[in-house]
Amino acid sequence: MSSSVANAAEAEIWIVPFFGKRHMFPCIELCKQITSRNYKSTLIIPSHVSTTSITPSSLYQYPLFEITEIPSPSQPLPSSPSHHHVVMHSQMLQGLRNLLSTWEPESRPVCVVIGVMMGWTADVFKNFEVPIVGFFTSDACSAAVECAMPQARIQDVKPGEARLLLGLPKDIALFESDLKRRPHGSLPGGPQPL
């Protein structure tokens, strides 16, 4: 057996998802798959993201799973949304640099999986020579939502009502506003259920 396989439990893979719940769900599922193969998986998120609302308690049954929080800005954020993103991105980048600089090169993660909307973090990992893998999280969750919508009869949802989708976590419920965002209020999947 090669030493890389024999020491898999010592190897760590970081997952850096985009901040929305629909991006987090596929990354959490990926963490489960990684830990089931005896690798440590660490979800790297900004501290303003509530871990209690995004991580199911069952995930903590995996001893090789961990969450590391990057500190969010302590000062009030600028009122301009574009400046808000600049401050958040800058803080996240600096937090990643700080985190990686505390590790010796041989003990750094074997790779990092970044949500494609987090591509702006790639240079930090390149500078620390951590291999990068892109992960299309929005496509994975969007496809699951698209498949589940017709059976959920989303067209009948009332204002403020959360419509649960079969097979998906309750955090990925749909609302009337989701229907309004679709072109002409259409639903995917061809004919509507009767």
CSV table of C-alpha atoms in Angstrom, one decimal:
chain,number,residue,atom,x,y,z
A,1,MET,CA,0.0,0.0,0.0
A,2,SER,CA,1.4,3.4,-0.9
A,3,SER,CA,2.2,5.9,1.9
A,4,SER,CA,-0.4,8.4,0.5
A,5,VAL,CA,-3.2,5.8,0.9
A,6,ALA,CA,-1.9,4.5,4.2
A,7,ASN,CA,-1.9,8.0,5.6
A,8,ALA,CA,-5.2,9.1,4.2
A,9,ALA,CA,-6.6,9.8,7.7
A,10,GLU,CA,-3.8,12.3,8.2
A,11,ALA,CA,-4.5,14.1,4.9
A,12,GLU,CA,-6.9,17.0,4.9
A,13,ILE,CA,-9.1,18.4,2.1
A,14,TRP,CA,-10.5,21.9,2.5
A,15,ILE,CA,-13.9,22.8,1.0
A,16,VAL,CA,-14.6,26.5,0.4
A,17,PRO,CA,-18.2,26.9,-0.6
A,18,PHE,CA,-20.0,30.1,-1.7
A,19,PHE,CA,-22.1,31.5,1.1
A,20,GLY,CA,-25.7,30.6,0.1
A,21,LYS,CA,-27.5,27.5,1.5
A,22,ARG,CA,-28.0,26.1,-2.0
A,23,HIS,CA,-24.2,26.2,-2.4
A,24,MET,CA,-23.5,24.8,1.0
A,25,PHE,CA,-25.7,21.7,0.7
A,26,PRO,CA,-23.7,20.1,-2.1
A,27,CYS,CA,-20.4,21.0,-0.3
A,28,ILE,CA,-21.7,19.3,2.9
A,29,GLU,CA,-22.6,16.2,0.9
A,30,LEU,CA,-19.0,16.3,-0.5
A,31,CYS,CA,-17.6,16.5,3.0
A,32,LYS,CA,-19.5,13.3,3.9
A,33,GLN,CA,-18.1,11.6,0.8
A,34,ILE,CA,-14.5,12.7,1.7
A,35,THR,CA,-14.7,11.6,5.3
A,36,SER,CA,-16.2,8.2,4.3
A,37,ARG,CA,-12.9,7.7,2.4
A,38,ASN,CA,-11.0,8.3,5.6
A,39,TYR,CA,-9.8,11.8,4.7
A,40,LYS,CA,-10.3,14.8,7.0
A,41,SER,CA,-12.7,17.3,5.4
A,42,THR,CA,-12.7,20.9,6.6
A,43,LEU,CA,-15.5,23.3,5.6
A,44,ILE,CA,-14.0,26.8,5.5
A,45,ILE,CA,-16.6,29.5,5.9
A,46,PRO,CA,-16.7,33.1,7.1
A,47,SER,CA,-17.8,33.5,10.7
A,48,HIS,CA,-20.9,35.5,9.7
A,49,VAL,CA,-22.4,32.4,8.2
A,50,SER,CA,-24.4,30.6,10.9
A,51,THR,CA,-23.1,27.0,11.1
A,52,THR,CA,-26.3,25.9,13.0
A,53,SER,CA,-28.5,26.9,10.1
A,54,ILE,CA,-26.4,25.3,7.4
A,55,THR,CA,-24.9,22.1,8.9
A,56,PRO,CA,-27.2,19.2,9.9
A,57,SER,CA,-26.4,17.9,13.4
A,58,SER,CA,-25.8,14.4,11.8
A,59,LEU,CA,-22.7,15.8,10.1
A,60,TYR,CA,-21.0,16.0,13.5
A,61,GLN,CA,-21.1,12.2,13.7
A,62,TYR,CA,-18.2,12.1,11.3
A,63,PRO,CA,-15.0,12.4,13.4
A,64,LEU,CA,-13.0,13.5,10.4
A,65,PHE,CA,-15.3,16.5,9.7
A,66,GLU,CA,-14.5,20.0,10.9
A,67,ILE,CA,-15.6,23.6,10.3
A,68,THR,CA,-13.1,26.4,10.4
A,69,GLU,CA,-14.4,29.9,10.5
A,70,ILE,CA,-12.6,32.9,8.9
A,71,PRO,CA,-13.4,36.0,11.0
A,72,SER,CA,-15.8,38.4,9.5
A,73,PRO,CA,-15.3,42.1,9.6
A,74,SER,CA,-15.8,43.5,13.1
A,75,GLN,CA,-16.6,47.0,11.9
A,76,PRO,CA,-20.0,47.9,10.3
A,77,LEU,CA,-20.0,47.1,6.6
A,78,PRO,CA,-20.3,50.0,4.1
A,79,SER,CA,-23.9,50.7,3.0
A,80,SER,CA,-23.0,50.3,-0.7
A,81,PRO,CA,-23.5,46.6,-1.7
A,82,SER,CA,-20.5,46.8,-4.0
A,83,HIS,CA,-18.3,48.1,-1.2
A,84,HIS,CA,-19.8,45.4,1.1
A,85,HIS,CA,-18.5,42.7,-1.2
A,86,VAL,CA,-15.1,44.3,-1.5
A,87,VAL,CA,-14.7,44.3,2.3
A,88,MET,CA,-16.1,40.7,2.7
A,89,HIS,CA,-13.8,39.4,0.0
A,90,SER,CA,-10.8,41.2,1.4
A,91,GLN,CA,-11.4,39.8,4.9
A,92,MET,CA,-11.9,36.3,3.5
A,93,LEU,CA,-8.7,36.5,1.5
A,94,GLN,CA,-6.7,37.8,4.5
A,95,GLY,CA,-8.2,35.1,6.7
A,96,LEU,CA,-7.2,32.4,4.3
A,97,ARG,CA,-3.7,33.8,4.0
A,98,ASN,CA,-3.4,33.9,7.8
A,99,LEU,CA,-4.7,30.3,8.2
A,100,LEU,CA,-2.4,28.9,5.6
A,101,SER,CA,0.6,30.7,6.9
A,102,THR,CA,0.3,28.9,10.2
A,103,TRP,CA,0.8,25.5,8.6
A,104,GLU,CA,4.1,24.0,7.5
A,105,PRO,CA,4.1,23.2,3.8
A,106,GLU,CA,4.1,19.5,4.3
A,107,SER,CA,1.1,19.7,6.6
A,108,ARG,CA,-1.1,21.9,4.5
A,109,PRO,CA,-4.2,20.4,2.9
A,110,VAL,CA,-3.6,18.0,0.1
A,111,CYS,CA,-6.0,20.1,-2.0
A,112,VAL,CA,-8.8,22.6,-1.7
A,113,VAL,CA,-12.2,22.3,-3.3
A,114,ILE,CA,-13.6,25.7,-4.1
A,115,GLY,CA,-17.1,26.5,-5.2
A,116,VAL,CA,-16.8,28.1,-8.6
A,117,MET,CA,-18.3,31.3,-7.3
A,118,MET,CA,-15.3,31.4,-4.9
A,119,GLY,CA,-12.8,31.5,-7.8
A,120,TRP,CA,-11.5,34.8,-6.5
A,121,THR,CA,-9.8,32.8,-3.6
A,122,ALA,CA,-7.8,30.7,-6.0
A,123,ASP,CA,-4.7,32.9,-6.0
A,124,VAL,CA,-4.2,32.5,-2.2
A,125,PHE,CA,-4.1,28.7,-2.6
A,126,LYS,CA,-1.8,29.0,-5.6
A,127,ASN,CA,0.6,31.1,-3.6
A,128,PHE,CA,0.7,28.5,-0.9
A,129,GLU,CA,1.0,25.7,-3.5
A,130,VAL,CA,-2.2,24.0,-2.5
A,131,PRO,CA,-3.8,22.2,-5.5
A,132,ILE,CA,-7.3,23.5,-6.4
A,133,VAL,CA,-10.4,21.7,-7.6
A,134,GLY,CA,-13.4,23.6,-8.8
A,135,PHE,CA,-16.9,22.5,-7.7
A,136,PHE,CA,-20.1,23.5,-9.5
A,137,THR,CA,-22.3,23.7,-6.5
A,138,SER,CA,-25.0,25.9,-7.9
A,139,ASP,CA,-25.6,23.5,-10.8
A,140,ALA,CA,-25.9,20.5,-8.5
A,141,CYS,CA,-28.5,22.0,-6.2
A,142,SER,CA,-30.3,23.9,-9.0
A,143,ALA,CA,-30.7,20.6,-10.9
A,144,ALA,CA,-32.1,18.9,-7.8
A,145,VAL,CA,-34.5,21.8,-7.2
A,146,GLU,CA,-35.6,21.8,-10.9
A,147,CYS,CA,-36.4,18.1,-10.7
A,148,ALA,CA,-38.3,18.4,-7.5
A,149,MET,CA,-40.4,21.5,-8.3
A,150,PRO,CA,-43.1,20.0,-10.4
A,151,GLN,CA,-44.0,17.4,-7.8
A,152,ALA,CA,-44.0,20.1,-5.1
A,153,ARG,CA,-46.8,22.0,-6.9
A,154,ILE,CA,-45.0,25.3,-6.4
A,155,GLN,CA,-47.6,27.1,-8.4
A,156,ASP,CA,-50.0,26.6,-5.5
A,157,VAL,CA,-47.8,28.1,-2.8
A,158,LYS,CA,-49.2,31.0,-0.8
A,159,PRO,CA,-47.3,34.2,0.0
A,160,GLY,CA,-44.9,33.5,2.9
A,161,GLU,CA,-45.4,29.7,2.7
A,162,ALA,CA,-42.3,27.5,2.5
A,163,ARG,CA,-42.8,24.5,0.1
A,164,LEU,CA,-40.6,21.6,1.0
A,165,LEU,CA,-39.1,19.6,-1.8
A,166,LEU,CA,-39.1,15.8,-1.7
A,167,GLY,CA,-35.6,14.4,-1.1
A,168,LEU,CA,-34.0,17.8,-0.2
A,169,PRO,CA,-33.2,19.3,3.2
A,170,LYS,CA,-35.9,21.6,4.6
A,171,ASP,CA,-33.4,24.5,4.3
A,172,ILE,CA,-33.9,24.3,0.5
A,173,ALA,CA,-37.6,25.0,0.6
A,174,LEU,CA,-39.1,27.2,-2.1
A,175,PHE,CA,-41.3,30.3,-1.7
A,176,GLU,CA,-43.7,32.2,-3.9
A,177,SER,CA,-40.8,34.6,-4.8
A,178,ASP,CA,-39.0,31.7,-6.4
A,179,LEU,CA,-41.9,31.2,-8.8
A,180,LYS,CA,-42.0,34.9,-9.6
A,181,ARG,CA,-38.3,34.7,-10.6
A,182,ARG,CA,-39.0,32.1,-13.3
A,183,PRO,CA,-39.7,33.5,-16.8
A,184,HIS,CA,-43.5,33.9,-17.2
A,185,GLY,CA,-44.0,31.9,-14.0
A,186,SER,CA,-43.2,28.7,-15.9
A,187,LEU,CA,-42.1,25.5,-14.2
A,188,PRO,CA,-39.6,23.1,-15.6
A,189,GLY,CA,-40.2,19.6,-16.6
A,190,GLY,CA,-42.9,19.8,-19.2
A,191,PRO,CA,-46.5,19.1,-18.3
A,192,GLN,CA,-47.6,20.1,-14.8
A,193,PRO,CA,-49.0,17.5,-12.3
A,194,LEU,CA,-52.8,17.2,-12.2
